[in-house]
Amino acid sequence: MTGLILGAVVLLSAGYAKLSSMILNRLLAVTLPTWANKILEIIQLLSMPAYGVTLLIALYSRNAGFGGLNWQTITSGELALILAGAIGFGFLVHSTIAFQSYRPPLCEIANDSRIIDFRTSGTKRVSDEVTPPDDWHTALVGPGPRRKIALLPGNQQFSLEVSTKTYSLPRLPKAWDGLSIVQLADTHFRGAVTRKYFELVCEQARGLKPDLFVFSGDLFDDMELLDWLQPTLGQLKAPLGQYFILGNHDWYLDPNVVRQEYERDGWIDLSSRCIELHTSNSAPPIVIAGDETPWMGKHPDLSHVSPETFRILLSHTPDNVYWARKQKYDLMLAGHTHGGQIRLPLLGPVYAPSRYGCRFTSGVFWLDPTLLYVSRGISGREPIRYNCVPELTKLVLRSGQSSSIL
Ligand SMILES: [Fe+2]
């Protein structure tokens, strides 16, 4: 009996952890100031052990041990705790099944990926294109309170998955067949991960030679590091241009100054607007738009765009996807959720600041007529990654027809 009760308390505690993290994820999806987010995170973190201990003490004291649990003596408060844990456990089972059964949609027709570990040196080099630093401990990890986190064993923060993924999108005009976009997301310059790491990432991005670069927000967490932009993203140039939007972490700082810095380095601000892209011939233009809501600006206005025009949306949060569907966007590129940064074995990600919880934490989703691509991003506020390697992705779009001009 005792073992059964203890086992049940463990499962109910796991359920509570799931339920409380689901609530936290949804609270973090709205526009709260950083201090409020921090308080909510601390409350949720402390509430998890508190739940288990409270339940244990309550059941033990009421039954003078676990040997003879009497359900008739359970109070309504204890019942509420048990119910919360049981409901959360149901969600935990559901999200585990969803995570394990995730497959990319059929329109993903090719995926060529490799993982580079920038810490690797000498004979362990995995790529001829990468020259690893002699001493990665000093070259890649900065000083400060987060250095210890960055140096945790098994931390994947200093690796990078470089992918080229090809998607068939029937509405893409034939003349744009082969259009390639490199998406970068969520660098979160803060100092614990050094500029050198981001320079190595951008070196890889340059090597992908896309038709356009996009950055989907959260460049900074420290305004002192504004001058990192020029030697990193500032080095990226593409024939059709470089486009950015800001994220909530840029919003916490000084968005206007961040925008000026981007523009000085040749990046085009897509905030709340939509612009046409043209090829060198008489092919129909396509449009690319930017959405920084709910933190800044408004949804871009597409009322002047013809219904036939192929549409790409850059949105910091994937939460805008249902709005994007209504606007008939063909492709939406998002970041913000970082893949959860830590993915538990079997269970998958736990934390993702989204009103849809961990549903769009990362990956590609077909929500007719919109293909949503959510990047795991490159770094995060905390320099920690487990089962969630930083990501740099080139998306190649195929119209399903031949005759490429790009
Ligand atoms: Fe972010």
mmCIF file of C-alpha atoms and ligand atoms in Angstrom:
data_model
loop_
_atom_site.group_PDB
_atom_site.id
_atom_site.type_symbol
_atom_site.label_atom_id
_atom_site.label_comp_id
_atom_site.label_asym_id
_atom_site.label_seq_id
_atom_site.Cartn_x
_atom_site.Cartn_y
_atom_site.Cartn_z
ATOM 1 C CA MET A 1 0.000 0.000 0.000
ATOM 2 C CA THR A 2 2.761 2.440 0.952
ATOM 3 C CA GLY A 3 4.616 1.831 -2.328
ATOM 4 C CA LEU A 4 1.433 2.364 -4.329
ATOM 5 C CA ILE A 5 0.677 5.627 -2.604
ATOM 6 C CA LEU A 6 4.218 6.908 -2.999
ATOM 7 C CA GLY A 7 4.130 5.932 -6.694
ATOM 8 C CA ALA A 8 0.837 7.752 -7.107
ATOM 9 C CA VAL A 9 2.279 10.865 -5.444
ATOM 10 C CA VAL A 10 5.227 10.792 -7.874
ATOM 11 C CA LEU A 11 2.897 10.510 -10.895
ATOM 12 C CA LEU A 12 0.575 13.195 -9.545
ATOM 13 C CA SER A 13 3.604 15.463 -8.964
ATOM 14 C CA ALA A 14 4.665 14.910 -12.574
ATOM 15 C CA GLY A 15 1.111 15.770 -13.599
ATOM 16 C CA TYR A 16 1.173 18.929 -11.504
ATOM 17 C CA ALA A 17 4.526 19.900 -13.052
ATOM 18 C CA LYS A 18 2.950 19.522 -16.494
ATOM 19 C CA LEU A 19 -0.188 21.459 -15.604
ATOM 20 C CA SER A 20 1.708 24.317 -13.945
ATOM 21 C CA SER A 21 4.173 24.566 -16.853
ATOM 22 C CA MET A 22 1.237 24.692 -19.293
ATOM 23 C CA ILE A 23 -0.241 27.615 -17.359
ATOM 24 C CA LEU A 24 3.161 29.321 -17.164
ATOM 25 C CA ASN A 25 3.742 28.911 -20.921
ATOM 26 C CA ARG A 26 0.478 30.668 -21.654
ATOM 27 C CA LEU A 27 1.168 33.487 -19.180
ATOM 28 C CA LEU A 28 4.598 34.065 -20.727
ATOM 29 C CA ALA A 29 3.001 34.356 -24.177
ATOM 30 C CA VAL A 30 1.402 37.701 -23.300
ATOM 31 C CA THR A 31 3.121 41.075 -23.057
ATOM 32 C CA LEU A 32 4.302 41.149 -19.456
ATOM 33 C CA PRO A 33 7.453 42.988 -18.347
ATOM 34 C CA THR A 34 10.546 40.868 -17.657
ATOM 35 C CA TRP A 35 10.285 41.216 -13.879
ATOM 36 C CA ALA A 36 6.743 39.801 -13.959
ATOM 37 C CA ASN A 37 7.891 36.891 -16.151
ATOM 38 C CA LYS A 38 10.711 36.182 -13.711
ATOM 39 C CA ILE A 39 8.338 36.134 -10.722
ATOM 40 C CA LEU A 40 5.972 33.758 -12.522
ATOM 41 C CA GLU A 41 8.868 31.437 -13.409
ATOM 42 C CA ILE A 42 10.099 31.373 -9.796
ATOM 43 C CA ILE A 43 6.594 30.711 -8.445
ATOM 44 C CA GLN A 44 6.090 27.813 -10.852
ATOM 45 C CA LEU A 45 9.526 26.366 -10.084
ATOM 46 C CA LEU A 46 8.980 26.483 -6.306
ATOM 47 C CA SER A 47 5.417 25.231 -6.546
ATOM 48 C CA MET A 48 6.478 21.886 -8.021
ATOM 49 C CA PRO A 49 8.370 20.506 -4.982
ATOM 50 C CA ALA A 50 5.826 22.254 -2.728
ATOM 51 C CA TYR A 51 3.015 20.295 -4.403
ATOM 52 C CA GLY A 52 4.655 16.909 -3.851
ATOM 53 C CA VAL A 53 5.670 17.626 -0.258
ATOM 54 C CA THR A 54 2.231 19.035 0.634
ATOM 55 C CA LEU A 55 0.476 16.007 -0.798
ATOM 56 C CA LEU A 56 2.815 13.615 0.990
ATOM 57 C CA ILE A 57 2.466 15.336 4.347
ATOM 58 C CA ALA A 58 -1.302 15.653 4.018
ATOM 59 C CA LEU A 59 -1.839 12.002 3.142
ATOM 60 C CA TYR A 60 0.627 10.775 5.750
ATOM 61 C CA SER A 61 -0.724 12.842 8.650
ATOM 62 C CA ARG A 62 -4.355 12.105 7.859
ATOM 63 C CA ASN A 63 -3.801 8.383 7.792
ATOM 64 C CA ALA A 64 -1.049 8.113 10.406
ATOM 65 C CA GLY A 65 1.199 6.639 7.759
ATOM 66 C CA PHE A 66 0.437 5.271 4.326
ATOM 67 C CA GLY A 67 -0.479 1.818 5.549
ATOM 68 C CA GLY A 68 -4.183 2.401 5.751
ATOM 69 C CA LEU A 69 -5.241 5.186 3.436
ATOM 70 C CA ASN A 70 -8.859 6.025 3.997
ATOM 71 C CA TRP A 71 -10.380 7.924 1.085
ATOM 72 C CA GLN A 72 -13.316 9.002 3.241
ATOM 73 C CA THR A 73 -11.039 11.111 5.411
ATOM 74 C CA ILE A 74 -9.565 13.078 2.495
ATOM 75 C CA THR A 75 -10.404 16.788 2.638
ATOM 76 C CA SER A 76 -11.633 18.854 -0.284
ATOM 77 C CA GLY A 77 -8.245 20.640 -0.411
ATOM 78 C CA GLU A 78 -6.410 17.338 -0.767
ATOM 79 C CA LEU A 79 -8.897 16.208 -3.373
ATOM 80 C CA ALA A 80 -8.272 19.403 -5.368
ATOM 81 C CA LEU A 81 -4.532 18.700 -5.280
ATOM 82 C CA ILE A 82 -5.082 15.135 -6.454
ATOM 83 C CA LEU A 83 -7.440 16.267 -9.223
ATOM 84 C CA ALA A 84 -4.969 18.894 -10.452
ATOM 85 C CA GLY A 85 -2.205 16.285 -10.573
ATOM 86 C CA ALA A 86 -4.462 13.763 -12.330
ATOM 87 C CA ILE A 87 -5.590 16.279 -14.968
ATOM 88 C CA GLY A 88 -1.988 17.340 -15.521
ATOM 89 C CA PHE A 89 -0.930 13.726 -15.873
ATOM 90 C CA GLY A 90 -3.534 13.303 -18.611
ATOM 91 C CA PHE A 91 -2.024 16.294 -20.452
ATOM 92 C CA LEU A 92 1.443 14.810 -19.920
ATOM 93 C CA VAL A 93 0.434 11.556 -21.599
ATOM 94 C CA HIS A 94 -1.190 13.485 -24.453
ATOM 95 C CA SER A 95 1.836 15.745 -25.071
ATOM 96 C CA THR A 96 4.220 12.772 -24.905
ATOM 97 C CA ILE A 97 2.235 10.928 -27.568
ATOM 98 C CA ALA A 98 2.087 14.110 -29.692
ATOM 99 C CA PHE A 99 5.860 14.642 -29.360
ATOM 100 C CA GLN A 100 6.694 11.044 -30.189
ATOM 101 C CA SER A 101 4.344 10.872 -33.146
ATOM 102 C CA TYR A 102 5.449 14.185 -34.745
ATOM 103 C CA ARG A 103 6.443 13.839 -38.398
ATOM 104 C CA PRO A 104 7.136 16.641 -40.871
ATOM 105 C CA PRO A 105 4.373 17.181 -43.462
ATOM 106 C CA LEU A 106 4.591 15.476 -46.838
ATOM 107 C CA CYS A 107 5.507 18.739 -48.577
ATOM 108 C CA GLU A 108 8.979 18.375 -47.038
ATOM 109 C CA ILE A 109 10.639 16.647 -49.947
ATOM 110 C CA ALA A 110 14.269 16.756 -48.805
ATOM 111 C CA ASN A 111 16.209 17.334 -45.592
ATOM 112 C CA ASP A 112 19.983 17.423 -45.558
ATOM 113 C CA SER A 113 21.318 18.094 -42.057
ATOM 114 C CA ARG A 114 24.598 17.880 -40.231
ATOM 115 C CA ILE A 115 25.628 18.838 -36.727
ATOM 116 C CA ILE A 116 28.797 20.819 -36.152
ATOM 117 C CA ASP A 117 30.357 20.891 -32.689
ATOM 118 C CA PHE A 118 32.362 24.121 -32.490
ATOM 119 C CA ARG A 119 34.209 22.854 -29.410
ATOM 120 C CA THR A 120 35.811 20.068 -31.386
ATOM 121 C CA SER A 121 39.442 20.593 -32.222
ATOM 122 C CA GLY A 122 42.375 18.874 -33.927
ATOM 123 C CA THR A 123 41.666 15.388 -35.279
ATOM 124 C CA LYS A 124 38.072 15.472 -34.099
ATOM 125 C CA ARG A 125 37.094 18.129 -36.615
ATOM 126 C CA VAL A 126 33.785 17.288 -38.215
ATOM 127 C CA SER A 127 33.830 19.820 -41.001
ATOM 128 C CA ASP A 128 36.597 21.168 -43.192
ATOM 129 C CA GLU A 129 34.752 24.457 -43.370
ATOM 130 C CA VAL A 130 35.103 25.069 -39.654
ATOM 131 C CA THR A 131 38.265 25.987 -37.859
ATOM 132 C CA PRO A 132 37.539 25.338 -34.211
ATOM 133 C CA PRO A 133 39.115 27.617 -31.637
ATOM 134 C CA ASP A 134 42.184 26.208 -29.847
ATOM 135 C CA ASP A 135 40.652 26.595 -26.416
ATOM 136 C CA TRP A 136 36.882 26.676 -26.663
ATOM 137 C CA HIS A 137 36.498 27.281 -22.925
ATOM 138 C CA THR A 138 37.827 30.792 -23.379
ATOM 139 C CA ALA A 139 36.951 31.365 -27.033
ATOM 140 C CA LEU A 140 33.280 30.395 -26.858
ATOM 141 C CA VAL A 141 32.286 30.813 -23.207
ATOM 142 C CA GLY A 142 32.209 34.297 -21.739
ATOM 143 C CA PRO A 143 32.751 35.368 -18.140
ATOM 144 C CA GLY A 144 29.978 36.076 -15.669
ATOM 145 C CA PRO A 145 27.400 34.237 -13.621
ATOM 146 C CA ARG A 146 26.161 32.078 -16.523
ATOM 147 C CA ARG A 147 29.579 30.674 -17.387
ATOM 148 C CA LYS A 148 28.977 27.683 -15.110
ATOM 149 C CA ILE A 149 25.681 26.949 -16.874
ATOM 150 C CA ALA A 150 27.360 27.153 -20.275
ATOM 151 C CA LEU A 151 30.048 24.704 -19.163
ATOM 152 C CA LEU A 152 27.640 22.055 -17.859
ATOM 153 C CA PRO A 153 28.525 18.586 -19.186
ATOM 154 C CA GLY A 154 26.573 17.624 -22.292
ATOM 155 C CA ASN A 155 25.363 21.179 -22.925
ATOM 156 C CA GLN A 156 24.713 21.454 -26.678
ATOM 157 C CA GLN A 157 24.823 25.270 -26.814
ATOM 158 C CA PHE A 158 28.107 25.245 -28.730
ATOM 159 C CA SER A 159 26.940 22.908 -31.468
ATOM 160 C CA LEU A 160 24.913 23.874 -34.523
ATOM 161 C CA GLU A 161 22.639 21.860 -36.782
ATOM 162 C CA VAL A 162 23.008 23.212 -40.305
ATOM 163 C CA SER A 163 20.149 22.048 -42.504
ATOM 164 C CA THR A 164 18.937 22.481 -46.028
ATOM 165 C CA LYS A 165 15.254 21.591 -46.215
ATOM 166 C CA THR A 166 13.205 21.570 -49.375
ATOM 167 C CA TYR A 167 9.465 22.201 -49.452
ATOM 168 C CA SER A 168 7.017 21.837 -52.286
ATOM 169 C CA LEU A 169 4.560 24.722 -52.291
ATOM 170 C CA PRO A 170 2.107 24.552 -55.184
ATOM 171 C CA ARG A 171 1.229 28.273 -55.129
ATOM 172 C CA LEU A 172 4.844 29.325 -55.620
ATOM 173 C CA PRO A 173 5.065 30.793 -59.147
ATOM 174 C CA LYS A 174 7.134 28.715 -61.554
ATOM 175 C CA ALA A 175 9.561 31.603 -62.016
ATOM 176 C CA TRP A 176 10.376 31.509 -58.283
ATOM 177 C CA ASP A 177 11.033 27.789 -58.216
ATOM 178 C CA GLY A 178 14.158 27.169 -56.146
ATOM 179 C CA LEU A 179 13.879 30.329 -54.021
ATOM 180 C CA SER A 180 16.087 29.824 -50.971
ATOM 181 C CA ILE A 181 15.853 31.524 -47.595
ATOM 182 C CA VAL A 182 18.258 31.198 -44.687
ATOM 183 C CA GLN A 183 16.516 31.831 -41.390
ATOM 184 C CA LEU A 184 18.441 32.860 -38.289
ATOM 185 C CA ALA A 185 16.624 33.259 -34.995
ATOM 186 C CA ASP A 186 17.074 34.099 -31.324
ATOM 187 C CA THR A 187 20.748 34.874 -30.887
ATOM 188 C CA HIS A 188 20.125 36.568 -27.516
ATOM 189 C CA PHE A 189 23.538 38.266 -27.331
ATOM 190 C CA ARG A 190 24.239 38.369 -23.617
ATOM 191 C CA GLY A 191 27.897 37.526 -23.111
ATOM 192 C CA ALA A 192 27.805 33.990 -21.702
ATOM 193 C CA VAL A 193 28.117 32.772 -25.292
ATOM 194 C CA THR A 194 30.880 34.798 -26.909
ATOM 195 C CA ARG A 195 30.863 36.779 -30.141
ATOM 196 C CA LYS A 196 33.175 34.133 -31.607
ATOM 197 C CA TYR A 197 30.403 31.508 -31.503
ATOM 198 C CA PHE A 198 28.009 33.790 -33.384
ATOM 199 C CA GLU A 199 30.715 34.627 -35.910
ATOM 200 C CA LEU A 200 31.171 30.895 -36.547
ATOM 201 C CA VAL A 201 27.399 30.525 -36.984
ATOM 202 C CA CYS A 202 27.298 33.423 -39.447
ATOM 203 C CA GLU A 203 30.261 31.940 -41.330
ATOM 204 C CA GLN A 204 28.124 28.841 -41.840
ATOM 205 C CA ALA A 205 25.140 30.978 -42.856
ATOM 206 C CA ARG A 206 27.233 32.809 -45.463
ATOM 207 C CA GLY A 207 28.336 29.468 -46.888
ATOM 208 C CA LEU A 208 24.706 28.489 -47.545
ATOM 209 C CA LYS A 209 24.450 31.268 -50.188
ATOM 210 C CA PRO A 210 20.678 31.809 -50.083
ATOM 211 C CA ASP A 211 18.599 34.211 -52.162
ATOM 212 C CA LEU A 212 17.624 36.021 -48.975
ATOM 213 C CA PHE A 213 18.446 36.068 -45.274
ATOM 214 C CA VAL A 214 15.828 36.587 -42.594
ATOM 215 C CA PHE A 215 16.187 37.085 -38.859
ATOM 216 C CA SER A 216 13.038 36.409 -36.847
ATOM 217 C CA GLY A 217 13.820 38.371 -33.688
ATOM 218 C CA ASP A 218 15.487 38.337 -30.250
ATOM 219 C CA LEU A 219 18.911 39.547 -31.209
ATOM 220 C CA PHE A 220 19.939 41.038 -27.851
ATOM 221 C CA ASP A 221 19.647 40.664 -24.134
ATOM 222 C CA ASP A 222 22.307 43.284 -23.418
ATOM 223 C CA MET A 223 22.489 46.657 -25.157
ATOM 224 C CA GLU A 224 26.202 46.831 -24.371
ATOM 225 C CA LEU A 225 26.667 44.173 -27.052
ATOM 226 C CA LEU A 226 25.066 46.183 -29.833
ATOM 227 C CA ASP A 227 28.389 46.305 -31.686
ATOM 228 C CA TRP A 228 28.291 42.497 -32.106
ATOM 229 C CA LEU A 229 25.775 42.940 -34.907
ATOM 230 C CA GLN A 230 28.263 44.241 -37.456
ATOM 231 C CA PRO A 231 30.789 41.339 -37.276
ATOM 232 C CA THR A 232 27.993 38.745 -37.220
ATOM 233 C CA LEU A 233 24.728 39.431 -39.065
ATOM 234 C CA GLY A 234 26.338 42.474 -40.658
ATOM 235 C CA GLN A 235 28.513 40.129 -42.714
ATOM 236 C CA LEU A 236 25.541 38.448 -44.397
ATOM 237 C CA LYS A 237 24.500 39.633 -47.843
ATOM 238 C CA ALA A 238 22.070 37.980 -50.244
ATOM 239 C CA PRO A 239 20.908 38.900 -53.759
ATOM 240 C CA LEU A 240 17.316 39.571 -52.644
ATOM 241 C CA GLY A 241 18.323 41.216 -49.370
ATOM 242 C CA GLN A 242 18.410 40.721 -45.625
ATOM 243 C CA TYR A 243 15.212 41.206 -43.627
ATOM 244 C CA PHE A 244 14.576 41.400 -39.898
ATOM 245 C CA ILE A 245 11.897 41.796 -37.297
ATOM 246 C CA LEU A 246 12.375 42.294 -33.563
ATOM 247 C CA GLY A 247 11.356 39.940 -30.778
ATOM 248 C CA ASN A 248 10.142 40.417 -27.240
ATOM 249 C CA HIS A 249 13.704 40.531 -25.864
ATOM 250 C CA ASP A 250 14.573 43.372 -28.246
ATOM 251 C CA TRP A 251 11.365 45.068 -27.079
ATOM 252 C CA TYR A 252 12.536 44.830 -23.446
ATOM 253 C CA LEU A 253 15.637 46.867 -24.431
ATOM 254 C CA ASP A 254 15.422 49.786 -26.846
ATOM 255 C CA PRO A 255 13.718 48.729 -30.097
ATOM 256 C CA ASN A 256 14.446 51.976 -31.954
ATOM 257 C CA VAL A 257 18.187 51.802 -31.321
ATOM 258 C CA VAL A 258 18.248 48.105 -32.285
ATOM 259 C CA ARG A 259 16.443 48.888 -35.564
ATOM 260 C CA GLN A 260 18.931 51.643 -36.395
ATOM 261 C CA GLU A 261 21.834 49.284 -35.805
ATOM 262 C CA TYR A 262 20.323 46.640 -38.099
ATOM 263 C CA GLU A 263 19.695 49.171 -40.843
ATOM 264 C CA ARG A 264 23.231 50.521 -40.571
ATOM 265 C CA ASP A 265 24.422 47.002 -41.374
ATOM 266 C CA GLY A 266 22.231 46.663 -44.452
ATOM 267 C CA TRP A 267 19.252 44.803 -42.977
ATOM 268 C CA ILE A 268 15.706 45.809 -43.962
ATOM 269 C CA ASP A 269 13.074 46.347 -41.270
ATOM 270 C CA LEU A 270 9.896 44.358 -41.992
ATOM 271 C CA SER A 271 8.041 45.427 -38.868
ATOM 272 C CA SER A 272 4.254 45.618 -39.439
ATOM 273 C CA ARG A 273 4.713 45.958 -43.185
ATOM 274 C CA CYS A 274 4.739 44.018 -46.367
ATOM 275 C CA ILE A 275 7.073 44.505 -49.321
ATOM 276 C CA GLU A 276 7.267 43.044 -52.797
ATOM 277 C CA LEU A 277 10.193 40.961 -54.010
ATOM 278 C CA HIS A 278 11.005 40.905 -57.711
ATOM 279 C CA THR A 279 13.095 38.643 -59.858
ATOM 280 C CA SER A 280 15.115 39.985 -62.750
ATOM 281 C CA ASN A 281 12.476 39.212 -65.358
ATOM 282 C CA SER A 282 8.770 39.876 -65.776
ATOM 283 C CA ALA A 283 7.729 37.169 -63.315
ATOM 284 C CA PRO A 284 5.006 38.059 -60.821
ATOM 285 C CA PRO A 285 6.325 39.492 -57.572
ATOM 286 C CA ILE A 286 5.952 37.708 -54.265
ATOM 287 C CA VAL A 287 5.508 39.476 -50.931
ATOM 288 C CA ILE A 288 7.304 39.179 -47.613
ATOM 289 C CA ALA A 289 5.816 40.697 -44.448
ATOM 290 C CA GLY A 290 6.838 41.071 -40.812
ATOM 291 C CA ASP A 291 4.813 40.706 -37.634
ATOM 292 C CA GLU A 292 6.135 41.665 -34.194
ATOM 293 C CA THR A 293 2.790 41.383 -32.398
ATOM 294 C CA PRO A 294 1.820 41.050 -29.607
ATOM 295 C CA TRP A 295 4.801 43.112 -28.417
ATOM 296 C CA MET A 296 5.156 45.793 -31.079
ATOM 297 C CA GLY A 297 3.310 47.251 -34.061
ATOM 298 C CA LYS A 298 0.362 45.566 -35.723
ATOM 299 C CA HIS A 299 -0.325 42.763 -38.160
ATOM 300 C CA PRO A 300 0.897 43.766 -41.655
ATOM 301 C CA ASP A 301 -1.858 44.947 -43.965
ATOM 302 C CA LEU A 302 -2.270 42.802 -47.079
ATOM 303 C CA SER A 303 -5.438 44.436 -48.366
ATOM 304 C CA HIS A 304 -3.593 45.836 -51.420
ATOM 305 C CA VAL A 305 -2.022 42.464 -52.310
ATOM 306 C CA SER A 306 -3.741 40.401 -54.988
ATOM 307 C CA PRO A 307 -5.097 37.044 -53.796
ATOM 308 C CA GLU A 308 -2.855 35.157 -56.255
ATOM 309 C CA THR A 309 0.364 36.615 -54.839
ATOM 310 C CA PHE A 310 2.613 34.183 -52.983
ATOM 311 C CA ARG A 311 3.021 35.364 -49.368
ATOM 312 C CA ILE A 312 5.794 34.877 -46.842
ATOM 313 C CA LEU A 313 5.438 36.014 -43.218
ATOM 314 C CA LEU A 314 8.212 36.556 -40.716
ATOM 315 C CA SER A 315 6.719 36.451 -37.221
ATOM 316 C CA HIS A 316 8.619 36.290 -33.958
ATOM 317 C CA THR A 317 6.076 34.072 -32.263
ATOM 318 C CA PRO A 318 4.437 31.053 -33.903
ATOM 319 C CA ASP A 319 1.247 32.097 -32.089
ATOM 320 C CA ASN A 320 0.359 34.307 -35.071
ATOM 321 C CA VAL A 321 -0.107 31.263 -37.286
ATOM 322 C CA TYR A 322 -3.903 31.187 -37.082
ATOM 323 C CA TRP A 323 -4.028 34.837 -38.130
ATOM 324 C CA ALA A 324 -1.569 33.985 -40.945
ATOM 325 C CA ARG A 325 -3.858 31.194 -42.162
ATOM 326 C CA LYS A 326 -6.753 33.614 -42.442
ATOM 327 C CA GLN A 327 -4.539 35.939 -44.510
ATOM 328 C CA LYS A 328 -3.612 32.982 -46.715
ATOM 329 C CA TYR A 329 0.114 33.177 -46.138
ATOM 330 C CA ASP A 330 1.925 30.386 -47.949
ATOM 331 C CA LEU A 331 4.923 30.273 -45.645
ATOM 332 C CA MET A 332 5.419 31.570 -42.125
ATOM 333 C CA LEU A 333 8.809 31.604 -40.421
ATOM 334 C CA ALA A 334 8.944 31.935 -36.638
ATOM 335 C CA GLY A 335 11.258 31.388 -33.683
ATOM 336 C CA HIS A 336 10.804 32.545 -30.068
ATOM 337 C CA THR A 337 10.194 29.132 -28.461
ATOM 338 C CA HIS A 338 13.778 27.840 -28.907
ATOM 339 C CA GLY A 339 12.584 24.250 -29.256
ATOM 340 C CA GLY A 340 12.061 24.339 -25.508
ATOM 341 C CA GLN A 341 15.899 24.440 -25.045
ATOM 342 C CA ILE A 342 15.727 21.366 -22.794
ATOM 343 C CA ARG A 343 13.888 18.341 -24.107
ATOM 344 C CA LEU A 344 13.357 15.573 -21.621
ATOM 345 C CA PRO A 345 13.954 12.032 -22.841
ATOM 346 C CA LEU A 346 10.663 10.555 -24.093
ATOM 347 C CA LEU A 347 8.589 13.529 -22.847
ATOM 348 C CA GLY A 348 10.073 16.249 -25.052
ATOM 349 C CA PRO A 349 10.014 19.996 -24.320
ATOM 350 C CA VAL A 350 8.380 21.415 -21.207
ATOM 351 C CA TYR A 351 8.750 25.183 -21.454
ATOM 352 C CA ALA A 352 7.701 27.268 -24.444
ATOM 353 C CA PRO A 353 6.291 30.805 -24.086
ATOM 354 C CA SER A 354 3.324 30.221 -26.348
ATOM 355 C CA ARG A 355 -0.408 30.303 -25.977
ATOM 356 C CA TYR A 356 -0.365 26.874 -27.619
ATOM 357 C CA GLY A 357 2.111 25.531 -25.077
ATOM 358 C CA CYS A 358 4.623 23.128 -26.614
ATOM 359 C CA ARG A 359 2.596 22.457 -29.768
ATOM 360 C CA PHE A 360 4.744 24.720 -31.987
ATOM 361 C CA THR A 361 7.980 24.561 -30.028
ATOM 362 C CA SER A 362 9.958 23.795 -33.184
ATOM 363 C CA GLY A 363 9.642 22.038 -36.505
ATOM 364 C CA VAL A 364 7.435 22.354 -39.541
ATOM 365 C CA PHE A 365 3.651 22.242 -39.596
ATOM 366 C CA TRP A 366 1.121 22.316 -42.384
ATOM 367 C CA LEU A 367 -1.941 24.345 -41.407
ATOM 368 C CA ASP A 368 -3.667 24.649 -44.750
ATOM 369 C CA PRO A 369 -2.901 26.903 -46.629
ATOM 370 C CA THR A 370 0.108 27.918 -44.491
ATOM 371 C CA LEU A 371 3.372 26.084 -43.989
ATOM 372 C CA LEU A 372 4.714 27.095 -40.571
ATOM 373 C CA TYR A 373 8.409 26.692 -39.892
ATOM 374 C CA VAL A 374 9.516 27.235 -36.283
ATOM 375 C CA SER A 375 13.265 27.456 -35.734
ATOM 376 C CA ARG A 376 14.901 26.230 -32.530
ATOM 377 C CA GLY A 377 17.024 29.351 -32.772
ATOM 378 C CA ILE A 378 20.695 29.812 -32.026
ATOM 379 C CA SER A 379 20.920 30.638 -28.337
ATOM 380 C CA GLY A 380 18.697 31.804 -25.481
ATOM 381 C CA ARG A 381 18.512 33.946 -22.394
ATOM 382 C CA GLU A 382 20.215 31.072 -20.560
ATOM 383 C CA PRO A 383 23.102 29.333 -22.414
ATOM 384 C CA ILE A 384 21.744 25.840 -22.045
ATOM 385 C CA ARG A 385 20.544 23.214 -24.520
ATOM 386 C CA TYR A 386 19.821 19.532 -24.037
ATOM 387 C CA ASN A 387 18.425 17.364 -26.846
ATOM 388 C CA CYS A 388 17.865 20.667 -28.598
ATOM 389 C CA VAL A 389 20.839 21.665 -30.740
ATOM 390 C CA PRO A 390 20.916 25.293 -31.998
ATOM 391 C CA GLU A 391 19.679 25.556 -35.543
ATOM 392 C CA LEU A 392 20.584 27.272 -38.794
ATOM 393 C CA THR A 393 18.294 26.370 -41.677
ATOM 394 C CA LYS A 394 18.148 27.049 -45.374
ATOM 395 C CA LEU A 395 14.666 26.543 -46.786
ATOM 396 C CA VAL A 396 14.455 25.824 -50.501
ATOM 397 C CA LEU A 397 11.004 26.358 -51.997
ATOM 398 C CA ARG A 398 9.883 24.370 -55.010
ATOM 399 C CA SER A 399 6.826 25.153 -57.045
ATOM 400 C CA GLY A 400 6.489 21.556 -58.136
ATOM 401 C CA GLN A 401 7.467 22.691 -61.614
ATOM 402 C CA SER A 402 10.855 22.971 -63.269
ATOM 403 C CA SER A 403 12.618 25.938 -64.916
ATOM 404 C CA SER A 404 14.448 27.695 -62.130
ATOM 405 C CA ILE A 405 15.654 31.229 -62.666
ATOM 406 C CA LEU A 406 17.002 31.840 -59.141
HETATM 407 FE FE FE B 1 14.085 34.157 -27.999
#
